[in-house]
XYZ file of C-alpha atoms in Angstrom:
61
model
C -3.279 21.224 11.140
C -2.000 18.583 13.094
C -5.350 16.601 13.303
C -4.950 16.658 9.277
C -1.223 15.644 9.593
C -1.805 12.693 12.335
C -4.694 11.017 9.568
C -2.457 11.481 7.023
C 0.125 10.097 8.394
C -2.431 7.036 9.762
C -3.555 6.150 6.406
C 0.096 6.501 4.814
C 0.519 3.738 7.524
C -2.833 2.312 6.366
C -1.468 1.780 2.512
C 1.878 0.334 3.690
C 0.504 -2.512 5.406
C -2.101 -2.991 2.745
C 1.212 -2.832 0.482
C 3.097 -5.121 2.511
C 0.125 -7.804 1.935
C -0.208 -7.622 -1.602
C 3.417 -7.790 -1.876
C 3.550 -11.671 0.190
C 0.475 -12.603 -2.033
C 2.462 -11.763 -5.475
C 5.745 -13.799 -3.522
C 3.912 -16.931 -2.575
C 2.220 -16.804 -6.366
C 5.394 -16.867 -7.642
C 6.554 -19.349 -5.367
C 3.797 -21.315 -6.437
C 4.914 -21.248 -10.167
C 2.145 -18.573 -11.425
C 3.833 -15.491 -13.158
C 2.520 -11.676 -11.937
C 3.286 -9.810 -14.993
C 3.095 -5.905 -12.360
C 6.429 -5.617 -10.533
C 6.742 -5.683 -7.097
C 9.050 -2.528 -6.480
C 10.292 -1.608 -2.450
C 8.854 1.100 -1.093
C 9.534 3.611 1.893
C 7.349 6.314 3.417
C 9.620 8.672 2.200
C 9.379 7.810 -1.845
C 5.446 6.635 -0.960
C 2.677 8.293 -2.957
C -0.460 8.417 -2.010
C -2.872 7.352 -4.467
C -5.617 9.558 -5.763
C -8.720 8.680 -4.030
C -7.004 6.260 -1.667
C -8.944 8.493 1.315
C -12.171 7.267 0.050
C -11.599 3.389 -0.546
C -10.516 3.545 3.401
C -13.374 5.278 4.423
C -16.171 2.486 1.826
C -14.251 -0.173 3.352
């Protein structure tokens, strides 16, 4: 159970900093004059949800 908790919790991690990323790519578009039409909402850990099958895009990548 904690094995399955730590991973979880490492690809929680994973998807923020992938999040993070794709958040400063949409900012410097903007900044750049181009308009991203999918709003860029905050996110915590806490209000995070992991996406279904976001497990197996780590593991193809």
């Amino acid at each position: 159970l904690e094995m399955a908790e730590s991973n979880r919790l490492s690809t929680v991690a994973a998807f923020q900093t992938v999040s993070q990323h794709h958040q400063q790519q949409q900012q410097a578009q903007k900044s750049t004059g181009q308009s991203e039409t999918v709003p860029v909402a905050p996110m915590s850990s806490s209000e995070l949800p992991l996406p279904e099958g976001w497990e197996i895009k780590v593991d193809s990548e």
